[in-house]
Steps between C-alpha positions, in 0.01 A plus 500: 500500500623849414545734799458873436529792743273804473496820710256471791453877534616834368469662160606187313256258663174578319652548151691172538186309601306655212769395254486142631124491449533633145753223435245240611620428854283486811573746779422514870157626605615598850787749533606325822588178317875447469482237226259354248515198268372510143473125439381533142815686397743320731606811686513619862507871576665638814410852617807653661645835596633658180841547664528127578405362158846525340650324803263203472548472124877535527518221756315266263205450736273665240537476123377844393395824661355843429673794667643844425835535328620720787410231755673237290821706494477587869469134601837402358350158424611278213202575277453630147231675303272289282255763381403863559132513595410855402364627834634638827730757337683718751830677563731471798615849602677699768294769670583770755323792672372787288631850561849465356663396176632146539761325290582132526842591641327672793410155634865436586524454876121502544269233642265337248198288590386234253339159461760417235842528668678275250394709200580826675847393616587374152383822334678731744821296479498545124472877553767497776256645750520390862182493709350318796221267387209419731274212396126543553225260394242768425384861548841621388373852420425582865860427610622848404216673682576294813868588486621146431651581161611795286365350178331188367522262205170346401271394217328801344191479280306828495706678765187588698622331820831685483324836469277418796812466714682804365750305291623539145691275262879531469693410185428230248324172575706241683310229315180446305269212574196310378346164573701200379453128466818351647661158531806354670830533316600169335696269729631161394459351846124558508305452178123518457312184411364452148147567628604828662689610188188434291271683744740796521496534122120488486469750785753741348336492158156560651627801692690626197176475302320721753784754500488522122122511486502806724730681258293431188151541357339300222418734212240414235413711198369490146752617243477583129716254305668793330635618838584160649878525460506837674268374775722196563795731558298680767381173662767234434399298807739274691540258212267630231142630490208270422332588170151371418276565196176696525182472293614811315798389286658843533537469878669266747477454877825542693584386853826586675647547848611856574668665796249659736701820529500546123146378430330838457770628268475179296123538475542860380742391228272219385205737483707736282563209262127441466465202733160455665346322800827540693452320831724407794444227757685390813723193500498305827789267423705362213771245423799457270624856541855593410637516856625857465364596843753297697 
């Protein structure tokens, strides 16, 4: 049976569970459950603290896991990325009190509170900046107000929480993060069974299909035959568009996958060519994609 770790709480938990459902896997109905077996698909899910997932996967106790790239790096575990999942984007930044102009060099000799001491020490060492690092498990922003630290290093999304505590960002991002599917680094002394290898491949391709489906729309339109070559350049699809005849011999029906972000522009261009009945529809999942999202 395949063993997969998912976040039990935090910003990654709900999107991860939703992605599993879209890939055809059962999920827990009670948020207090720490594990759940999907017998039909031969998989057991474990709901763990996001910070612990890389440790469990790296030790080989679990085969795969979903966690943030920043948490993966902070863990120092022997794990590697399998697939970017397209949610949970954030940046890891330094922040210090408002009211003065800060430079990164100003952190030299200061005390910095963070939940990611390994990442912070590595970054500061590369900049030849010496600072005292205090590890906190949460509520890092309040540490400056309470006098525990001079500055912080934390995950920043909108920056709203920083502003609430009178802090502002310093310098460039230490690291950028998003949700990842991870696995243990290959080790010759501990190989997965044939069954697990097969289930891992199925699981990964299902998740990859959901990731791709979220990036694309299915586009259908009627196109004059005289403009078909130009239309195919606008909508080449992943492999090639599907062309079907219509009752009117001068027209054909075209179906192609297009990037969501570009869909409105594509529709405008097709309309300018004379295409009609231009429709888009959501794609829930797909298979046999090119793997370019690894």
